[in-house]
Amino acid sequence: MSYSQPGRGAQADDVAGPFAGTASVRAGLAAHGYLADDKIAGVVSLAARLGKPLLVEGPAGTGKTQLAKSVAQLAARPLIRLQCYEGIDESKALYEWDYRKQLLWIQAARGDETFSADAVIEDGKGIFDERFLLTRPMLEAIRSPEPAVLLVDEVDRVDAETEALFLEVLAEYQVSVPELGRLTARHLPLVFLTSNGTRDLSEALKRRCLFLYLDYPDPQREREIVAQAVPGLEQALVDRLVALVDTLRRLNLKKPPSVSETIDLARTLHLLGATDLDLTASSLTLNVLLKYRDDVQIADAALARRPWQPRP
Ligand SMILES: Nc1ncnc2c1ncn2[C@@H]1O[C@H](COP(=O)(O)OP(=O)(O)OP(=O)(O)O)[C@@H](O)[C@H]1O
Ligand SMILES: [Mg+2]
């Protein structure tokens, strides 16, 4: 570990292979169960080749987290995940000192003639050593002895101050620890940040990342996702299910159904051995897809007025 060279100086690991282009990323992700379109695959390929973090934004359940997990599988790299939440701080995201071990070290060192309490108090000699540093996901990713994928999940949940702490890692691949100096990356990690867009992220953060908006998949891709997740379901039923979900997403709902809900309903239908979507018994269908009572009522009324059919 170097304390002086900027992390950007770390060797660029060979990511070209599976990330060489749109087609190879798309095929590689598909081999790991993630069905991407050309836009997704193209941006992932660019981010990997440029060594730039990728900020993935979009509605809930559109495959943002899964994309990072599948990229880690494709790259055969460990996934290091920082799950963000309100109130998360440096000590949970970057590092903290292990006070217990530092105290034990001081106690043990007291028996040593060369030990000087004054020196410890003056300049922290001995106690601010890497041995006593507890690494948290961001530091862990850049210190990792092997190249890693860092997922900073739901970054919009952290406050602006904490977000600012992330900038150094995203731009320089390094963490400054006042007592030690700069801890830099041995290998550039592939970095993914996800956001549900609950608040605007800072310009500074956006500038450091490539951006991908992950919307609901088009019906064809969603049919493929469902067929892959629930292989036993009849094709005609997959078509009707995806058409229904597509119709519901066009209504003005508080929480439109996401890919997760489409898959949930597909699993439910398979479990029940259903052969058709029974909208008259809509309590089941709509209650799996929708999460709010108002949304169920809006959908009920809209479907009664406007019959829907699978689109070719
Ligand atoms: N392109 C895809 N290929 C395969 N599976 C997908 C795809 N998109 C979404 N899924 C599936 O949809 C589900 C939801 O995905 P995921 O948890 O990644 O969503 P998310 O965007 O991170 O949601 P949230 O914002 O709620 O965290 C997962 O089961 C995932 O496997
Ligand atoms: Mg997620």
Coordinates of C-alpha atoms and ligand atoms in Angstrom, one line a residue:
M1 CA 0.0 0.0 0.0
S2 CA 1.4 3.4 -1.0
Y3 CA 0.7 6.5 1.0
S4 CA 1.9 8.9 -1.6
Q5 CA 1.0 7.9 -5.1
P6 CA -2.5 8.9 -6.2
G7 CA -4.9 6.1 -6.7
R8 CA -5.3 7.0 -10.3
G9 CA -1.7 5.8 -10.7
A10 CA -2.8 2.3 -9.8
Q11 CA -2.4 -0.3 -12.5
A12 CA -5.4 -0.5 -14.8
D13 CA -6.4 -4.1 -14.6
D14 CA -7.3 -5.8 -17.7
V15 CA -11.0 -5.3 -18.0
A16 CA -11.0 -5.2 -21.7
G17 CA -11.8 -8.9 -22.2
P18 CA -15.5 -9.2 -21.3
F19 CA -16.0 -5.4 -21.4
A20 CA -14.4 -4.8 -24.8
G21 CA -17.6 -3.7 -26.5
T22 CA -21.4 -3.6 -26.3
A23 CA -22.0 -7.0 -27.8
S24 CA -19.5 -8.8 -25.5
V25 CA -21.0 -7.1 -22.4
R26 CA -24.5 -7.9 -23.5
A27 CA -23.6 -11.6 -24.1
G28 CA -21.6 -11.8 -20.9
L29 CA -24.3 -10.4 -18.8
A30 CA -26.9 -12.7 -20.4
A31 CA -24.7 -15.6 -19.6
H32 CA -25.0 -14.5 -15.9
G33 CA -28.8 -14.1 -16.1
Y34 CA -28.9 -10.3 -16.7
L35 CA -30.7 -9.3 -19.9
A36 CA -29.4 -5.9 -20.9
D37 CA -30.2 -3.9 -24.0
D38 CA -27.6 -2.2 -26.1
K39 CA -27.8 1.1 -24.2
I40 CA -27.1 -0.6 -20.9
A41 CA -24.3 -2.8 -22.3
G42 CA -22.7 0.1 -24.1
V43 CA -22.5 2.3 -21.1
V44 CA -21.2 -0.5 -18.9
S45 CA -18.5 -1.2 -21.4
L46 CA -17.5 2.4 -21.6
A47 CA -17.4 2.8 -17.8
A48 CA -15.2 -0.3 -17.4
R49 CA -12.8 0.8 -20.2
L50 CA -12.6 4.4 -19.0
G51 CA -12.2 3.4 -15.4
K52 CA -15.1 5.7 -14.5
P53 CA -17.7 5.1 -11.8
L54 CA -21.2 4.5 -13.2
L55 CA -24.2 6.2 -11.7
V56 CA -27.3 4.2 -12.4
E57 CA -30.6 5.9 -11.7
G58 CA -34.2 4.8 -12.2
P59 CA -37.4 3.7 -10.6
A60 CA -37.4 0.9 -8.0
G61 CA -37.1 -2.6 -9.2
T62 CA -35.6 -2.0 -12.6
G63 CA -32.5 -4.0 -12.1
K64 CA -30.0 -1.4 -10.9
T65 CA -28.5 -3.4 -8.0
Q66 CA -28.6 -6.6 -10.0
L67 CA -26.6 -4.9 -12.8
A68 CA -23.7 -4.3 -10.4
K69 CA -23.9 -7.9 -9.1
S70 CA -24.0 -9.4 -12.6
V71 CA -21.1 -7.2 -13.7
A72 CA -19.1 -8.5 -10.7
Q73 CA -19.9 -12.1 -11.8
L74 CA -19.0 -11.3 -15.4
A75 CA -15.7 -9.8 -14.3
A76 CA -15.1 -12.6 -11.8
R77 CA -14.4 -10.0 -9.2
P78 CA -15.6 -9.8 -5.6
L79 CA -18.5 -7.5 -5.0
I80 CA -18.0 -5.0 -2.1
R81 CA -21.3 -3.4 -1.2
L82 CA -22.0 -0.2 0.7
Q83 CA -25.7 -0.1 1.4
C84 CA -26.4 3.6 2.0
Y85 CA -29.0 4.9 4.5
E86 CA -29.9 8.1 6.2
G87 CA -27.3 8.9 8.9
I88 CA -24.5 6.8 7.5
D89 CA -21.2 8.5 8.1
E90 CA -17.5 8.1 7.4
S91 CA -17.0 5.5 10.0
K92 CA -19.5 3.1 8.2
A93 CA -18.6 4.0 4.7
L94 CA -14.8 4.6 4.7
Y95 CA -12.9 3.6 7.9
E96 CA -12.7 4.0 11.6
W97 CA -10.0 3.5 14.2
D98 CA -10.2 0.4 16.3
Y99 CA -10.1 2.1 19.8
R100 CA -10.1 -1.2 21.6
K101 CA -7.0 -2.5 19.9
Q102 CA -5.3 0.8 20.3
L103 CA -5.9 0.8 24.1
L104 CA -4.7 -2.8 24.3
W105 CA -1.5 -1.8 22.5
I106 CA -0.9 1.2 24.8
Q107 CA -1.4 -1.1 27.8
A108 CA 1.0 -3.7 26.4
A109 CA 3.6 -1.0 25.4
R110 CA 3.7 0.5 28.9
G111 CA 6.0 -2.3 30.0
D112 CA 8.4 -1.4 27.2
E113 CA 11.3 1.0 28.3
T114 CA 11.2 2.8 25.0
F115 CA 7.5 3.6 25.3
S116 CA 6.8 7.3 25.8
A117 CA 3.3 8.3 26.7
D118 CA 4.2 11.9 25.7
A119 CA 5.2 10.7 22.2
V120 CA 1.9 8.9 21.8
I121 CA 0.0 12.0 22.9
E122 CA 2.2 14.3 20.8
D123 CA 2.2 12.6 17.5
G124 CA 0.2 9.4 17.9
K125 CA 3.3 7.4 17.4
G126 CA 2.4 3.7 17.2
I127 CA -1.3 4.0 17.8
F128 CA -2.2 5.4 14.4
D129 CA -0.9 2.4 12.5
E130 CA -2.6 0.6 9.7
R131 CA -3.0 -2.4 12.0
F132 CA -5.6 -0.5 14.0
L133 CA -7.6 0.7 11.0
L134 CA -11.0 -0.9 10.5
T135 CA -11.8 -0.7 6.8
R136 CA -15.3 -0.1 5.6
P137 CA -16.6 -0.9 2.1
M138 CA -15.2 2.1 0.2
L139 CA -11.7 1.8 1.7
E140 CA -11.9 -2.0 1.5
A141 CA -12.6 -1.8 -2.3
I142 CA -9.6 0.4 -3.0
R143 CA -7.3 -1.6 -0.7
S144 CA -8.5 -4.9 -2.0
P145 CA -5.5 -7.1 -3.0
E146 CA -7.5 -8.2 -6.0
P147 CA -9.5 -6.0 -8.3
A148 CA -13.1 -5.6 -7.0
V149 CA -16.5 -4.2 -7.9
L150 CA -17.7 -1.5 -5.5
L151 CA -21.5 -1.0 -5.3
V152 CA -22.6 2.1 -3.5
D153 CA -26.3 1.2 -3.3
E154 CA -29.0 3.9 -3.0
V155 CA -26.6 6.8 -2.7
D156 CA -29.5 9.2 -2.7
R157 CA -30.3 8.2 0.9
V158 CA -27.1 9.8 2.3
D159 CA -27.0 13.5 3.1
A160 CA -25.0 16.0 1.0
E161 CA -22.2 16.1 3.5
T162 CA -21.6 12.4 3.4
E163 CA -21.9 12.4 -0.3
A164 CA -19.1 14.9 -0.4
L165 CA -16.9 12.4 1.4
F166 CA -17.3 9.9 -1.4
L167 CA -15.9 12.3 -4.0
E168 CA -12.3 11.6 -3.3
V169 CA -12.8 7.8 -3.8
L170 CA -14.8 8.4 -7.0
A171 CA -12.4 10.8 -8.6
E172 CA -9.0 9.7 -7.3
Y173 CA -9.5 6.2 -6.0
Q174 CA -8.0 7.1 -2.7
V175 CA -8.9 7.9 0.9
S176 CA -7.2 10.5 3.0
V177 CA -6.7 9.4 6.6
P178 CA -5.4 12.5 8.4
E179 CA -3.1 10.4 10.7
L180 CA -1.7 8.3 7.8
G181 CA -1.9 10.3 4.6
R182 CA -3.4 9.1 1.4
L183 CA -4.3 5.5 1.1
T184 CA -4.4 4.7 -2.6
A185 CA -5.8 1.9 -4.7
R186 CA -3.7 -1.0 -5.8
H187 CA -6.2 -1.9 -8.5
L188 CA -8.9 0.4 -9.9
P189 CA -12.2 -1.0 -8.8
L190 CA -15.2 -1.0 -11.1
V191 CA -17.6 1.4 -9.2
F192 CA -21.4 1.4 -9.5
L193 CA -23.6 3.9 -7.7
T194 CA -27.4 3.4 -7.7
S195 CA -30.1 6.0 -7.0
N196 CA -33.9 6.0 -7.0
G197 CA -33.8 9.7 -7.6
T198 CA -35.4 10.6 -4.3
R199 CA -33.2 13.7 -4.2
D200 CA -30.9 15.5 -6.6
L201 CA -27.3 14.3 -6.3
S202 CA -24.6 17.0 -6.3
E203 CA -23.1 18.2 -9.6
A204 CA -19.7 17.3 -8.2
L205 CA -20.7 13.7 -7.8
K206 CA -22.4 13.5 -11.2
R207 CA -19.4 15.0 -12.9
R208 CA -17.2 12.2 -11.7
C209 CA -19.5 9.5 -13.0
L210 CA -20.9 8.2 -16.3
F211 CA -24.7 8.2 -16.1
L212 CA -27.2 5.5 -17.0
Y213 CA -31.0 5.9 -16.6
L214 CA -32.5 2.5 -16.1
D215 CA -36.1 2.6 -17.1
Y216 CA -38.6 -0.2 -17.2
P217 CA -37.6 -2.7 -20.0
D218 CA -39.6 -2.7 -23.2
P219 CA -42.2 -5.5 -23.4
Q220 CA -39.9 -7.8 -25.5
R221 CA -37.1 -7.6 -23.0
E222 CA -39.5 -8.0 -20.1
R223 CA -41.0 -11.1 -21.6
E224 CA -37.5 -12.5 -21.9
I225 CA -36.7 -11.6 -18.3
V226 CA -39.9 -13.3 -17.0
A227 CA -39.4 -16.4 -19.2
Q228 CA -35.9 -16.7 -17.8
A229 CA -37.0 -16.2 -14.2
V230 CA -40.0 -18.5 -14.4
P231 CA -39.1 -21.0 -17.1
G232 CA -42.2 -23.2 -16.6
L233 CA -44.7 -20.5 -17.4
E234 CA -46.6 -20.7 -20.7
Q235 CA -45.5 -18.2 -23.3
A236 CA -49.1 -17.0 -23.9
L237 CA -49.4 -16.2 -20.2
V238 CA -46.1 -14.4 -20.1
D239 CA -47.3 -12.3 -23.0
R240 CA -50.5 -11.4 -21.3
L241 CA -48.8 -10.7 -18.0
V242 CA -46.3 -8.3 -19.6
A243 CA -49.0 -6.6 -21.6
L244 CA -51.0 -6.0 -18.4
V245 CA -47.9 -4.6 -16.6
D246 CA -47.2 -2.4 -19.6
T247 CA -50.8 -1.0 -19.4
L248 CA -50.6 -0.4 -15.7
R249 CA -47.4 1.5 -16.1
R250 CA -49.1 4.0 -18.4
L251 CA -51.7 4.8 -15.7
N252 CA -51.0 7.5 -13.2
L253 CA -50.1 5.3 -10.3
K254 CA -48.2 6.1 -7.1
K255 CA -46.1 3.0 -7.5
P256 CA -46.2 1.4 -11.0
P257 CA -45.3 -2.3 -11.0
S258 CA -41.6 -3.0 -11.5
V259 CA -39.8 -5.9 -13.0
S260 CA -39.7 -7.5 -9.5
E261 CA -43.4 -7.4 -9.3
T262 CA -43.8 -8.8 -12.8
I263 CA -41.6 -11.7 -11.7
D264 CA -43.5 -12.1 -8.5
L265 CA -46.8 -12.4 -10.3
A266 CA -45.3 -14.8 -12.8
R267 CA -44.1 -17.0 -9.9
T268 CA -47.5 -16.8 -8.2
L269 CA -49.3 -17.8 -11.4
H270 CA -46.9 -20.7 -11.9
L271 CA -47.4 -21.9 -8.4
L272 CA -51.2 -21.7 -8.8
G273 CA -51.0 -23.6 -12.1
A274 CA -52.9 -20.7 -13.8
T275 CA -53.5 -20.8 -17.5
D276 CA -54.8 -17.3 -17.9
L277 CA -54.8 -14.0 -16.2
D278 CA -58.1 -13.7 -14.4
L279 CA -58.7 -10.0 -14.1
T280 CA -62.2 -10.5 -12.6
A281 CA -60.5 -12.1 -9.6
S282 CA -58.4 -9.0 -9.7
S283 CA -57.7 -9.0 -6.0
L284 CA -54.9 -11.5 -6.6
T285 CA -53.4 -10.2 -9.8
L286 CA -53.5 -6.5 -8.9
N287 CA -52.5 -7.0 -5.3
V288 CA -49.4 -8.8 -6.3
L289 CA -48.5 -6.0 -8.8
L290 CA -49.6 -3.0 -6.9
K291 CA -48.7 -1.8 -3.4
Y292 CA -51.2 0.9 -2.7
R293 CA -55.0 0.6 -2.2
D294 CA -55.6 3.8 -4.4
D295 CA -53.5 2.3 -7.2
V296 CA -55.6 -0.9 -7.1
Q297 CA -58.8 1.1 -7.4
I298 CA -57.4 3.2 -10.3
A299 CA -56.2 0.1 -12.1
D300 CA -59.5 -1.7 -11.5
A301 CA -61.5 1.1 -13.0
A302 CA -59.1 1.6 -15.9
L303 CA -59.0 -2.0 -16.9
A304 CA -62.8 -2.2 -16.8
R305 CA -63.0 0.7 -19.2
R306 CA -60.2 -0.1 -21.4
P307 CA -59.6 -3.8 -22.4
W308 CA -56.0 -4.6 -22.9
Q309 CA -54.3 -7.1 -25.1
P310 CA -50.7 -8.2 -25.6
R311 CA -48.9 -6.1 -28.1
P312 CA -47.0 -8.0 -30.8
Ligands
LIG1 N1 -32.4 -6.9 -17.1 C1 -32.7 -7.8 -16.1 N2 -32.3 -9.1 -16.3 C2 -32.6 -10.0 -15.4 N3 -33.3 -9.8 -14.2 C3 -33.6 -8.5 -14.0 C4 -33.4 -7.5 -14.9 N4 -33.9 -6.3 -14.5 C5 -34.4 -6.6 -13.3 N5 -34.3 -7.9 -13.0 C6 -34.8 -8.6 -11.8 O1 -35.6 -7.7 -11.2 C7 -35.5 -7.7 -9.7 C8 -35.2 -6.4 -9.2 O2 -33.9 -5.9 -9.5 P1 -33.1 -5.0 -8.5 O3 -33.2 -5.4 -7.1 O4 -31.7 -5.0 -9.1 O5 -33.8 -3.6 -8.8 P2 -33.4 -2.2 -8.3 O6 -33.5 -1.3 -9.4 O7 -32.1 -2.2 -7.6 O8 -34.5 -1.8 -7.2 P3 -34.5 -0.8 -6.0 O9 -34.4 0.5 -6.5 O10 -35.8 -1.1 -5.3 O11 -33.3 -1.2 -5.1 C9 -34.4 -8.7 -9.5 O12 -35.0 -9.9 -9.1 C10 -33.6 -8.8 -10.8 O13 -33.1 -10.1 -10.9
MG2 MG -31.5 -1.8 -5.6

